[in-house]
mmCIF file of C-alpha atoms in Angstrom:
data_model
loop_
_atom_site.group_PDB
_atom_site.id
_atom_site.type_symbol
_atom_site.label_atom_id
_atom_site.label_comp_id
_atom_site.label_asym_id
_atom_site.label_seq_id
_atom_site.Cartn_x
_atom_site.Cartn_y
_atom_site.Cartn_z
ATOM 1 C CA MET A 1 1.477 -25.485 -17.476
ATOM 2 C CA MET A 2 3.385 -28.073 -15.438
ATOM 3 C CA LEU A 3 6.680 -26.281 -16.084
ATOM 4 C CA ARG A 4 5.203 -22.960 -14.985
ATOM 5 C CA ASN A 5 3.844 -24.502 -11.800
ATOM 6 C CA LEU A 6 7.248 -26.018 -11.044
ATOM 7 C CA VAL A 7 8.914 -22.649 -11.592
ATOM 8 C CA TYR A 8 6.334 -20.944 -9.406
ATOM 9 C CA GLY A 9 6.805 -23.520 -6.686
ATOM 10 C CA ALA A 10 10.543 -22.983 -6.757
ATOM 11 C CA LEU A 11 10.003 -19.208 -6.694
ATOM 12 C CA VAL A 12 7.799 -19.282 -3.610
ATOM 13 C CA CYS A 13 10.161 -21.652 -1.851
ATOM 14 C CA TRP A 14 13.087 -19.349 -2.637
ATOM 15 C CA CYS A 15 11.225 -16.180 -1.742
ATOM 16 C CA THR A 16 10.136 -17.439 1.657
ATOM 17 C CA PRO A 17 12.809 -19.920 2.785
ATOM 18 C CA ALA A 18 11.672 -19.989 6.396
ATOM 19 C CA PHE A 19 8.106 -18.865 5.676
ATOM 20 C CA ALA A 20 8.567 -15.809 7.892
ATOM 21 C CA ILE A 21 10.941 -13.005 8.695
ATOM 22 C CA ILE A 22 13.250 -14.703 11.193
ATOM 23 C CA ASP A 23 13.654 -12.680 14.385
ATOM 24 C CA GLY A 24 11.224 -10.126 12.986
ATOM 25 C CA VAL A 25 9.188 -7.808 15.199
ATOM 26 C CA LYS A 26 5.481 -7.117 14.759
ATOM 27 C CA ALA A 27 5.124 -3.879 12.812
ATOM 28 C CA ASP A 28 2.828 -0.923 13.387
ATOM 29 C CA VAL A 29 0.812 -1.146 10.163
ATOM 30 C CA ASP A 30 -0.080 2.558 10.335
ATOM 31 C CA ALA A 31 3.527 3.333 9.376
ATOM 32 C CA TYR A 32 3.561 0.993 6.362
ATOM 33 C CA ARG A 33 0.274 1.442 4.508
ATOM 34 C CA SER A 34 2.220 1.547 1.225
ATOM 35 C CA TYR A 35 3.196 -2.132 1.693
ATOM 36 C CA VAL A 36 1.228 -4.579 -0.489
ATOM 37 C CA SER A 37 1.183 -8.353 -0.827
ATOM 38 C CA ILE A 38 0.879 -10.389 -4.031
ATOM 39 C CA ARG A 39 -1.592 -13.066 -2.985
ATOM 40 C CA ALA A 40 -1.714 -16.484 -4.659
ATOM 41 C CA THR A 41 -2.719 -20.069 -3.967
ATOM 42 C CA SER A 42 0.020 -22.038 -2.230
ATOM 43 C CA PRO A 43 1.723 -24.656 -4.447
ATOM 44 C CA PHE A 44 2.594 -26.738 -1.373
ATOM 45 C CA PRO A 45 0.318 -29.842 -1.147
ATOM 46 C CA SER A 46 0.450 -29.783 2.652
ATOM 47 C CA GLN A 47 -1.278 -26.391 2.707
ATOM 48 C CA ASN A 48 -4.381 -27.609 0.851
ATOM 49 C CA GLY A 49 -4.684 -24.617 -1.474
ATOM 50 C CA LYS A 50 -4.376 -21.908 1.172
ATOM 51 C CA GLU A 51 -3.748 -18.352 0.052
ATOM 52 C CA ILE A 52 -0.221 -17.109 0.764
ATOM 53 C CA ASN A 53 2.012 -14.125 0.184
ATOM 54 C CA ALA A 54 3.912 -14.941 -3.034
ATOM 55 C CA CYS A 55 5.901 -11.688 -3.017
ATOM 56 C CA GLY A 56 5.764 -8.235 -1.477
ATOM 57 C CA GLY A 57 5.526 -4.860 -3.163
ATOM 58 C CA THR A 58 5.092 -1.122 -2.648
ATOM 59 C CA LEU A 59 2.281 1.165 -3.766
ATOM 60 C CA ILE A 60 3.981 4.049 -5.601
ATOM 61 C CA ALA A 61 0.886 5.495 -7.317
ATOM 62 C CA SER A 62 -2.848 4.955 -6.973
ATOM 63 C CA HIS A 63 -2.914 2.144 -9.592
ATOM 64 C CA TRP A 64 0.767 1.066 -9.610
ATOM 65 C CA VAL A 65 2.774 -1.370 -7.498
ATOM 66 C CA LEU A 66 6.575 -1.683 -7.584
ATOM 67 C CA THR A 67 7.932 -5.192 -7.006
ATOM 68 C CA ALA A 68 10.690 -7.564 -8.178
ATOM 69 C CA ALA A 69 10.983 -8.875 -11.742
ATOM 70 C CA HIS A 70 11.956 -12.347 -10.507
ATOM 71 C CA CYS A 71 8.467 -12.623 -8.952
ATOM 72 C CA TRP A 72 6.935 -12.743 -12.464
ATOM 73 C CA PRO A 73 5.569 -16.333 -12.242
ATOM 74 C CA SER A 74 3.147 -15.195 -9.543
ATOM 75 C CA TYR A 75 1.719 -12.127 -11.261
ATOM 76 C CA GLU A 76 1.931 -13.615 -14.777
ATOM 77 C CA ALA A 77 -0.696 -16.104 -13.595
ATOM 78 C CA ALA A 78 -3.073 -13.171 -13.031
ATOM 79 C CA LEU A 79 -3.098 -12.502 -16.783
ATOM 80 C CA THR A 80 -2.904 -16.072 -18.096
ATOM 81 C CA GLY A 81 -5.706 -17.338 -15.882
ATOM 82 C CA ASP A 82 -3.589 -20.147 -14.419
ATOM 83 C CA GLY A 83 -4.703 -19.326 -10.889
ATOM 84 C CA PRO A 84 -6.253 -16.596 -8.764
ATOM 85 C CA VAL A 85 -3.774 -13.807 -8.009
ATOM 86 C CA PHE A 86 -4.608 -10.543 -6.250
ATOM 87 C CA VAL A 87 -2.767 -7.677 -4.636
ATOM 88 C CA GLY A 88 -3.744 -7.199 -0.995
ATOM 89 C CA VAL A 89 -3.730 -3.528 0.042
ATOM 90 C CA ASN A 90 -3.948 -1.757 3.406
ATOM 91 C CA LEU A 91 -3.045 -4.601 5.743
ATOM 92 C CA GLY A 92 -4.746 -4.179 9.107
ATOM 93 C CA PRO A 93 -3.421 -4.998 12.574
ATOM 94 C CA ASP A 94 -5.528 -8.177 12.483
ATOM 95 C CA GLY A 95 -3.547 -9.483 9.490
ATOM 96 C CA PHE A 96 -6.390 -9.009 6.989
ATOM 97 C CA PHE A 97 -6.407 -6.676 3.989
ATOM 98 C CA GLU A 98 -8.954 -3.939 3.434
ATOM 99 C CA GLN A 99 -9.227 -5.034 -0.221
ATOM 100 C CA LYS A 100 -7.692 -7.398 -2.772
ATOM 101 C CA LEU A 101 -7.336 -5.964 -6.265
ATOM 102 C CA HIS A 102 -6.869 -7.638 -9.643
ATOM 103 C CA ILE A 103 -3.701 -7.100 -11.683
ATOM 104 C CA VAL A 104 -4.524 -5.946 -15.213
ATOM 105 C CA ASP A 105 -0.969 -5.716 -16.595
ATOM 106 C CA TYR A 106 2.703 -5.853 -15.642
ATOM 107 C CA VAL A 107 5.940 -4.441 -17.080
ATOM 108 C CA LEU A 108 9.451 -5.745 -16.368
ATOM 109 C CA ALA A 109 12.315 -3.290 -16.086
ATOM 110 C CA PRO A 110 14.790 -3.519 -18.997
ATOM 111 C CA THR A 111 18.398 -4.454 -18.283
ATOM 112 C CA LYS A 112 21.142 -2.669 -20.227
ATOM 113 C CA PRO A 113 23.627 -4.826 -22.189
ATOM 114 C CA GLY A 114 26.595 -5.734 -20.031
ATOM 115 C CA HIS A 115 24.716 -5.083 -16.774
ATOM 116 C CA GLU A 116 23.460 -7.617 -14.260
ATOM 117 C CA ARG A 117 19.699 -8.141 -14.037
ATOM 118 C CA LEU A 118 17.655 -5.063 -13.112
ATOM 119 C CA ASP A 119 15.254 -6.761 -10.729
ATOM 120 C CA ALA A 120 12.167 -4.545 -10.828
ATOM 121 C CA ALA A 121 8.635 -4.684 -12.211
ATOM 122 C CA LEU A 122 5.495 -2.558 -12.209
ATOM 123 C CA LEU A 123 2.018 -4.001 -11.694
ATOM 124 C CA ASN A 124 -1.016 -2.089 -12.953
ATOM 125 C CA LEU A 125 -4.035 -2.507 -10.657
ATOM 126 C CA GLU A 126 -7.688 -2.527 -11.665
ATOM 127 C CA GLU A 127 -8.660 0.114 -9.106
ATOM 128 C CA ASP A 128 -7.280 3.012 -7.111
ATOM 129 C CA ALA A 129 -5.765 1.326 -4.049
ATOM 130 C CA THR A 130 -5.953 4.511 -1.985
ATOM 131 C CA ARG A 131 -9.746 4.196 -2.060
ATOM 132 C CA TYR A 132 -9.244 1.406 0.448
ATOM 133 C CA GLY A 133 -6.924 3.232 2.812
ATOM 134 C CA ALA A 134 -3.597 2.286 1.192
ATOM 135 C CA GLU A 135 -1.019 5.063 1.018
ATOM 136 C CA ILE A 136 1.476 5.974 -1.700
ATOM 137 C CA ALA A 137 5.142 5.787 -0.742
ATOM 138 C CA SER A 138 7.512 8.551 -1.737
ATOM 139 C CA VAL A 139 10.991 7.589 -2.956
ATOM 140 C CA PHE A 140 14.035 8.182 -0.770
ATOM 141 C CA GLU A 141 16.375 10.438 -2.738
ATOM 142 C CA GLY A 142 19.087 10.830 -0.123
ATOM 143 C CA THR A 143 22.518 9.231 -0.154
ATOM 144 C CA LEU A 144 22.757 5.501 0.552
ATOM 145 C CA ALA A 145 25.858 5.966 2.667
ATOM 146 C CA ILE A 146 27.377 2.979 4.432
ATOM 147 C CA GLY A 147 25.809 2.738 7.874
ATOM 148 C CA THR A 148 22.469 4.294 6.899
ATOM 149 C CA ALA A 149 19.705 2.744 9.015
ATOM 150 C CA THR A 150 17.094 0.781 7.040
ATOM 151 C CA THR A 151 13.851 -1.088 7.746
ATOM 152 C CA THR A 152 12.483 -4.045 5.805
ATOM 153 C CA VAL A 153 8.887 -5.228 6.234
ATOM 154 C CA GLY A 154 7.252 -8.411 5.031
ATOM 155 C CA LEU A 155 4.875 -11.281 5.639
ATOM 156 C CA GLY A 156 7.031 -14.274 4.790
ATOM 157 C CA GLN A 157 4.593 -17.001 3.822
ATOM 158 C CA GLY A 158 1.819 -14.699 4.961
ATOM 159 C CA HIS A 159 -1.425 -16.595 5.478
ATOM 160 C CA GLU A 160 -4.584 -14.606 6.167
ATOM 161 C CA GLY A 161 -4.333 -13.218 9.669
ATOM 162 C CA ASP A 162 -0.536 -13.262 9.885
ATOM 163 C CA PRO A 163 0.907 -9.960 11.159
ATOM 164 C CA LEU A 164 3.260 -7.710 9.248
ATOM 165 C CA LEU A 165 6.826 -8.010 10.558
ATOM 166 C CA TYR A 166 9.888 -5.799 10.272
ATOM 167 C CA TYR A 167 13.589 -5.884 11.020
ATOM 168 C CA GLU A 168 16.264 -3.216 11.232
ATOM 169 C CA SER A 169 19.492 -3.288 9.216
ATOM 170 C CA ARG A 170 22.092 -0.971 7.702
ATOM 171 C CA VAL A 171 23.527 -0.152 4.292
ATOM 172 C CA THR A 172 26.881 -1.905 4.002
ATOM 173 C CA ASN A 173 29.804 -2.155 1.600
ATOM 174 C CA SER A 174 28.864 -3.275 -1.928
ATOM 175 C CA ASP A 175 31.842 -5.644 -2.053
ATOM 176 C CA ILE A 176 30.083 -7.903 0.464
ATOM 177 C CA CYS A 177 27.143 -8.489 -1.908
ATOM 178 C CA ASP A 178 29.145 -8.508 -5.142
ATOM 179 C CA SER A 179 29.629 -12.275 -5.075
ATOM 180 C CA PRO A 180 30.214 -14.449 -8.170
ATOM 181 C CA ARG A 181 27.433 -16.733 -6.882
ATOM 182 C CA VAL A 182 24.711 -14.082 -7.292
ATOM 183 C CA ASP A 183 23.813 -11.267 -9.675
ATOM 184 C CA TYR A 184 24.695 -7.865 -8.264
ATOM 185 C CA ASP A 185 25.419 -4.615 -10.056
ATOM 186 C CA GLY A 186 26.471 -1.580 -8.045
ATOM 187 C CA ARG A 187 25.155 0.671 -10.811
ATOM 188 C CA HIS A 188 21.580 -0.091 -9.765
ATOM 189 C CA ASP A 189 21.824 -2.325 -6.658
ATOM 190 C CA PHE A 190 22.987 -1.805 -3.098
ATOM 191 C CA CYS A 191 23.903 -4.043 -0.172
ATOM 192 C CA VAL A 192 22.313 -4.256 3.273
ATOM 193 C CA GLY A 193 23.514 -6.222 6.285
ATOM 194 C CA ILE A 194 22.050 -7.313 9.592
ATOM 195 C CA PRO A 195 24.924 -7.216 12.112
ATOM 196 C CA GLY A 196 25.168 -10.216 14.408
ATOM 197 C CA SER A 197 22.509 -12.240 12.626
ATOM 198 C CA THR A 198 22.572 -15.934 11.790
ATOM 199 C CA GLN A 199 21.686 -17.712 8.562
ATOM 200 C CA ARG A 200 18.907 -15.856 6.760
ATOM 201 C CA ALA A 201 18.019 -13.936 9.928
ATOM 202 C CA GLY A 202 15.704 -11.088 9.089
ATOM 203 C CA TYR A 203 15.189 -12.270 5.521
ATOM 204 C CA GLY A 204 12.356 -10.275 3.936
ATOM 205 C CA ASP A 205 9.916 -10.968 1.113
ATOM 206 C CA SER A 206 11.189 -10.876 -2.437
ATOM 207 C CA GLY A 207 9.871 -7.740 -4.113
ATOM 208 C CA GLY A 208 9.049 -6.175 -0.779
ATOM 209 C CA PRO A 209 10.151 -2.696 0.267
ATOM 210 C CA LEU A 210 13.138 -1.490 2.218
ATOM 211 C CA TYR A 211 12.363 1.827 3.880
ATOM 212 C CA ILE A 212 14.570 4.657 5.126
ATOM 213 C CA LEU A 213 13.291 7.424 7.373
ATOM 214 C CA GLY A 214 13.218 10.757 5.567
ATOM 215 C CA GLY A 215 11.004 13.770 5.150
ATOM 216 C CA THR A 216 11.127 17.201 6.697
ATOM 217 C CA ASP A 217 10.898 15.842 10.229
ATOM 218 C CA GLY A 218 12.713 12.580 9.499
ATOM 219 C CA ASP A 219 9.658 10.508 10.424
ATOM 220 C CA GLU A 220 8.362 9.404 7.019
ATOM 221 C CA TYR A 221 9.169 5.877 5.820
ATOM 222 C CA GLN A 222 10.282 6.354 2.212
ATOM 223 C CA VAL A 223 10.933 3.409 -0.100
ATOM 224 C CA ALA A 224 14.609 3.020 -1.015
ATOM 225 C CA GLY A 225 14.959 -0.572 -2.200
ATOM 226 C CA ILE A 226 13.290 -3.708 -3.553
ATOM 227 C CA VAL A 227 14.303 -7.043 -2.036
ATOM 228 C CA LYS A 228 16.360 -8.824 -4.697
ATOM 229 C CA GLY A 229 17.802 -11.715 -2.657
ATOM 230 C CA GLY A 230 20.444 -12.913 -0.258
ATOM 231 C CA VAL A 231 24.119 -13.616 -0.829
ATOM 232 C CA LYS A 232 25.088 -17.279 -1.059
ATOM 233 C CA ALA A 233 27.767 -18.286 1.400
ATOM 234 C CA ASN A 234 28.841 -21.440 -0.430
ATOM 235 C CA ALA A 235 28.688 -22.995 -3.844
ATOM 236 C CA SER A 236 25.784 -25.309 -2.962
ATOM 237 C CA GLY A 237 23.563 -22.332 -2.239
ATOM 238 C CA ILE A 238 22.203 -23.966 0.908
ATOM 239 C CA GLU A 239 23.354 -21.181 3.195
ATOM 240 C CA GLU A 240 23.204 -17.434 2.800
ATOM 241 C CA THR A 241 25.013 -14.713 4.684
ATOM 242 C CA GLU A 242 23.331 -12.001 6.705
ATOM 243 C CA ASN A 243 23.664 -9.647 3.719
ATOM 244 C CA ILE A 244 20.866 -8.959 1.260
ATOM 245 C CA ARG A 245 20.846 -7.363 -2.196
ATOM 246 C CA TYR A 246 18.373 -4.605 -3.034
ATOM 247 C CA THR A 247 17.433 -2.810 -6.233
ATOM 248 C CA ASP A 248 17.909 0.949 -5.796
ATOM 249 C CA VAL A 249 14.477 2.520 -6.373
ATOM 250 C CA ASN A 250 15.983 5.949 -6.915
ATOM 251 C CA LYS A 251 17.708 4.599 -10.061
ATOM 252 C CA LEU A 252 14.318 3.529 -11.473
ATOM 253 C CA GLN A 253 12.640 6.930 -11.600
ATOM 254 C CA ASP A 254 13.029 7.532 -15.352
ATOM 255 C CA TRP A 255 11.717 4.057 -16.201
ATOM 256 C CA ILE A 256 8.812 4.379 -13.763
ATOM 257 C CA SER A 257 7.812 7.735 -15.237
ATOM 258 C CA ALA A 258 8.016 6.443 -18.821
ATOM 259 C CA THR A 259 5.983 3.326 -17.975
ATOM 260 C CA THR A 260 3.241 4.949 -15.914
ATOM 261 C CA GLY A 261 3.005 8.286 -17.711
ATOM 262 C CA CYS A 262 3.353 9.984 -14.325
ATOM 263 C CA THR A 263 6.078 12.301 -13.089
ATOM 264 C CA PHE A 264 8.068 12.561 -9.873
ATOM 265 C CA GLY A 265 7.651 15.738 -7.885
ATOM 266 C CA ALA A 266 8.024 17.039 -4.364
ATOM 267 C CA SER A 267 6.361 14.773 -1.850
ATOM 268 C CA GLN A 268 2.867 16.070 -1.122
ATOM 269 C CA ASN A 269 3.418 15.731 2.613
ATOM 270 C CA GLY A 270 6.317 18.168 2.463
ATOM 271 C CA ALA A 271 9.263 15.753 2.463
ATOM 272 C CA SER A 272 12.470 17.582 1.647
ATOM 273 C CA ASN A 273 14.446 14.617 0.368
ATOM 274 C CA GLY A 274 11.823 12.416 -1.226
ATOM 275 C CA GLY A 275 9.931 12.303 -4.505
ATOM 276 C CA GLU A 276 6.338 11.190 -4.983
ATOM 277 C CA LEU A 277 4.945 9.843 -8.251
ATOM 278 C CA ILE A 278 2.208 12.238 -9.367
ATOM 279 C CA CYS A 279 -0.293 11.107 -11.975
ATOM 280 C CA ALA A 280 -2.400 13.734 -13.711
ATOM 281 C CA SER A 281 -6.145 13.460 -13.263
ATOM 282 C CA SER A 282 -8.710 14.548 -15.832
ATOM 283 C CA THR A 283 -10.895 15.760 -12.968
ATOM 284 C CA PRO A 284 -9.428 18.234 -10.458
ATOM 285 C CA ASP A 285 -10.009 17.305 -6.835
ATOM 286 C CA ALA A 286 -13.029 18.954 -5.250
ATOM 287 C CA SER A 287 -12.563 20.928 -2.048
ATOM 288 C CA LEU A 288 -13.613 19.383 1.255
ATOM 289 C CA THR A 289 -15.138 22.665 2.373
ATOM 290 C CA GLY A 290 -17.796 24.546 0.486
ATOM 291 C CA THR A 291 -18.842 21.448 -1.488
ATOM 292 C CA TYR A 292 -22.214 19.705 -1.378
ATOM 293 C CA TRP A 293 -21.249 16.097 -0.668
ATOM 294 C CA LYS A 294 -23.939 13.553 -1.490
ATOM 295 C CA ILE A 295 -23.650 10.459 0.733
ATOM 296 C CA LYS A 296 -23.428 7.290 -1.368
ATOM 297 C CA THR A 297 -22.478 4.651 1.210
ATOM 298 C CA ILE A 298 -21.920 4.384 4.964
ATOM 299 C CA PHE A 299 -20.260 1.233 6.331
ATOM 300 C CA GLY A 300 -20.675 -0.331 2.883
ATOM 301 C CA ASN A 301 -24.454 0.202 2.795
ATOM 302 C CA GLU A 302 -25.983 2.345 0.058
ATOM 303 C CA ILE A 303 -27.769 5.421 1.363
ATOM 304 C CA GLY A 304 -30.600 6.652 -0.825
ATOM 305 C CA VAL A 305 -33.525 9.053 -0.675
ATOM 306 C CA VAL A 306 -36.459 7.560 1.240
ATOM 307 C CA ASN A 307 -40.076 8.734 0.849
ATOM 308 C CA ASN A 308 -39.031 11.875 -1.024
ATOM 309 C CA LYS A 309 -37.122 13.163 2.019
ATOM 310 C CA ARG A 310 -34.043 15.363 1.748
ATOM 311 C CA LYS A 311 -31.073 13.863 -0.062
ATOM 312 C CA PRO A 312 -28.411 12.339 2.234
ATOM 313 C CA GLN A 313 -25.651 14.932 2.409
ATOM 314 C CA ILE A 314 -22.773 16.474 4.336
ATOM 315 C CA ILE A 315 -21.603 20.052 3.816
ATOM 316 C CA PHE A 316 -18.345 21.150 5.436
ATOM 317 C CA ARG A 317 -18.311 24.914 5.892
ATOM 318 C CA GLY A 318 -14.861 26.463 6.220
ATOM 319 C CA GLY A 319 -13.815 29.822 7.599
ATOM 320 C CA ASP A 320 -13.017 30.933 11.113
ATOM 321 C CA ASN A 321 -15.441 28.393 12.600
ATOM 322 C CA ASN A 322 -15.377 25.098 10.755
ATOM 323 C CA THR A 323 -18.845 23.580 10.999
ATOM 324 C CA LEU A 324 -20.624 20.817 9.129
ATOM 325 C CA MET A 325 -24.265 20.205 8.344
ATOM 326 C CA ALA A 326 -25.460 16.678 7.627
ATOM 327 C CA THR A 327 -28.674 14.723 7.146
ATOM 328 C CA VAL A 328 -29.981 11.483 5.668
ATOM 329 C CA GLY A 329 -33.506 12.870 5.355
ATOM 330 C CA CYS A 330 -34.706 13.164 8.939
ATOM 331 C CA ASN A 331 -32.901 15.298 11.536
ATOM 332 C CA GLN A 332 -30.516 18.124 10.759
ATOM 333 C CA ILE A 333 -27.099 17.402 12.318
ATOM 334 C CA THR A 334 -24.411 20.006 12.993
ATOM 335 C CA ALA A 335 -20.913 19.819 14.480
ATOM 336 C CA SER A 336 -17.566 21.582 14.522
ATOM 337 C CA PHE A 337 -14.579 19.946 12.823
ATOM 338 C CA THR A 338 -10.863 20.349 12.277
ATOM 339 C CA GLN A 339 -8.859 19.201 9.262
ATOM 340 C CA GLU A 340 -5.125 19.055 8.545
ATOM 341 C CA GLU A 341 -3.183 17.184 5.841
ATOM 342 C CA GLY A 342 -5.776 14.459 5.336
ATOM 343 C CA PHE A 343 -6.761 14.132 8.997
ATOM 344 C CA LEU A 344 -10.298 14.976 10.048
ATOM 345 C CA SER A 345 -11.666 15.302 13.576
ATOM 346 C CA ILE A 346 -15.360 15.940 14.284
ATOM 347 C CA ASP A 347 -16.584 17.255 17.626
ATOM 348 C CA PRO A 348 -19.733 15.908 19.343
ATOM 349 C CA VAL A 349 -22.797 16.606 17.226
ATOM 350 C CA LEU A 350 -26.007 18.525 17.817
ATOM 351 C CA ALA A 351 -29.223 17.377 16.157
ATOM 352 C CA THR A 352 -32.871 18.294 15.905
ATOM 353 C CA ARG A 353 -35.264 15.879 17.610
ATOM 354 C CA MET A 354 -37.635 14.630 14.949
ATOM 355 C CA ALA A 355 -38.752 10.997 15.197
ATOM 356 C CA CYS A 356 -37.230 8.809 12.482
ATOM 357 C CA PHE A 357 -38.568 5.441 11.377
ATOM 358 C CA GLY A 358 -37.548 2.464 9.280
ATOM 359 C CA ALA A 359 -34.708 2.800 6.780
ATOM 360 C CA VAL A 360 -34.236 6.504 7.549
ATOM 361 C CA ALA A 361 -33.766 5.756 11.255
ATOM 362 C CA LYS A 362 -31.105 3.130 10.511
ATOM 363 C CA ALA A 363 -29.325 5.434 8.066
ATOM 364 C CA GLU A 364 -29.305 8.250 10.623
ATOM 365 C CA ASN A 365 -27.837 5.990 13.321
ATOM 366 C CA ASP A 366 -25.126 5.006 10.836
ATOM 367 C CA LEU A 367 -24.447 8.662 10.054
ATOM 368 C CA LEU A 368 -24.084 9.539 13.739
ATOM 369 C CA SER A 369 -21.717 6.600 14.240
ATOM 370 C CA LEU A 370 -19.727 7.653 11.156
ATOM 371 C CA LEU A 371 -19.227 11.186 12.470
ATOM 372 C CA GLU A 372 -17.933 9.784 15.773
ATOM 373 C CA ARG A 373 -15.453 7.398 14.129
ATOM 374 C CA VAL A 374 -14.021 9.312 11.169
ATOM 375 C CA ALA A 375 -10.303 10.109 11.479
ATOM 376 C CA ARG A 376 -9.011 10.728 7.970
ATOM 377 C CA TYR A 377 -10.266 11.721 4.540
ATOM 378 C CA LYS A 378 -9.088 11.573 0.939
ATOM 379 C CA ILE A 379 -10.505 13.252 -2.169
ATOM 380 C CA HIS A 380 -10.165 11.832 -5.702
ATOM 381 C CA GLY A 381 -11.768 14.146 -8.236
ATOM 382 C CA ASP A 382 -15.424 14.231 -7.257
ATOM 383 C CA THR A 383 -15.204 11.415 -4.697
ATOM 384 C CA LEU A 384 -14.685 11.872 -0.956
ATOM 385 C CA LEU A 385 -13.650 8.870 1.142
ATOM 386 C CA LEU A 386 -13.872 8.941 4.932
ATOM 387 C CA PHE A 387 -11.640 6.548 6.914
ATOM 388 C CA GLY A 388 -11.528 5.302 10.478
ATOM 389 C CA SER A 389 -8.389 5.407 12.608
ATOM 390 C CA GLY A 390 -7.402 1.936 11.370
ATOM 391 C CA GLY A 391 -7.568 2.926 7.699
ATOM 392 C CA THR A 392 -10.914 1.233 7.003
ATOM 393 C CA VAL A 393 -13.181 3.017 4.525
ATOM 394 C CA LEU A 394 -16.252 4.150 6.460
ATOM 395 C CA ALA A 395 -18.119 6.143 3.830
ATOM 396 C CA GLU A 396 -18.071 7.288 0.212
ATOM 397 C CA LEU A 397 -19.542 10.594 -0.928
ATOM 398 C CA SER A 398 -19.683 12.383 -4.280
ATOM 399 C CA ALA A 399 -19.563 16.096 -5.062
ATOM 400 C CA VAL A 400 -22.705 17.644 -6.489
ATOM 401 C CA TYR A 401 -22.298 20.940 -8.327
ATOM 402 C CA LEU A 402 -25.414 23.071 -8.098
#
């Protein structure tokens, strides 16, 4: 136990040498909802047991996170019970996560004989992270040519409330990172530099993602690398250069598929040079339109039938004029709506004018507020999740087949 704690302490110290991305810029979290944080109790006595970011990671499937193998002391503790460890998903602009999920298993990437360490690992989560507004990253499958623009995001030490930061860099010559003082293998690693930076400037989280813009319109942040570590500038290891080693995610596709049982296919958002991990579901996704959606929760509150009134429901009717009908058991509410690629916009509603009382009145006020605030939706089998503009889950509904 003591040895493991010492190793973990050294890991966290190494992963976050300055406890933040130096010279980083506050990131727009809407662009990086695939970023996740491995959360653990700080080993530093001065922090009095505060929760910190032990390592970063990327959501590559609903239940799977890609991170670095050298971060294992943090997520091993989740299985051994040595300390509380969670994965924070869907980081908001306020620095707080929509949800923190348990890790149920992890798998380290195998390294071939004669190769340097393949620094990658997969974490299996207890729940579907996209239920909480997290998004799955597609893999950049383009060429990592020297000079390609890259973006690294991270939290550094990452206490609750700390913002997500990013810095810009570029793919550089492998010879710069292929130092005898560090492990680097051009067969599965690549080198990134931050021109004009000082010691450790822009250093990101270990295990965290490096993104490259791709997709049909070139505006989708696709994961290309996993932060492996810096390049030591001297034998003592005290200083590091502005160059950082990354594991090439594109080289991991066969291992990821074999481990998760999922397959890579064309990105569902139409990216032309990216692959998304697609996991088969035993239940096909219901259609948003033409389905009777029973309301289960609004704003986290359960919505049930009161006094034998009508069941709480929303029905989206498609066709030339998209309209919805909704009720929680009192007034009948109607509105027009538009939907496109997971986005949902609802026009001002019309409602009958019956008097509502008690629990039904509160539920109806919540429903009206929900319809004003909803911005996105996602369907998993028979479950419909409605999200606000910030990615917060506003409501959960289930399909009822009559």
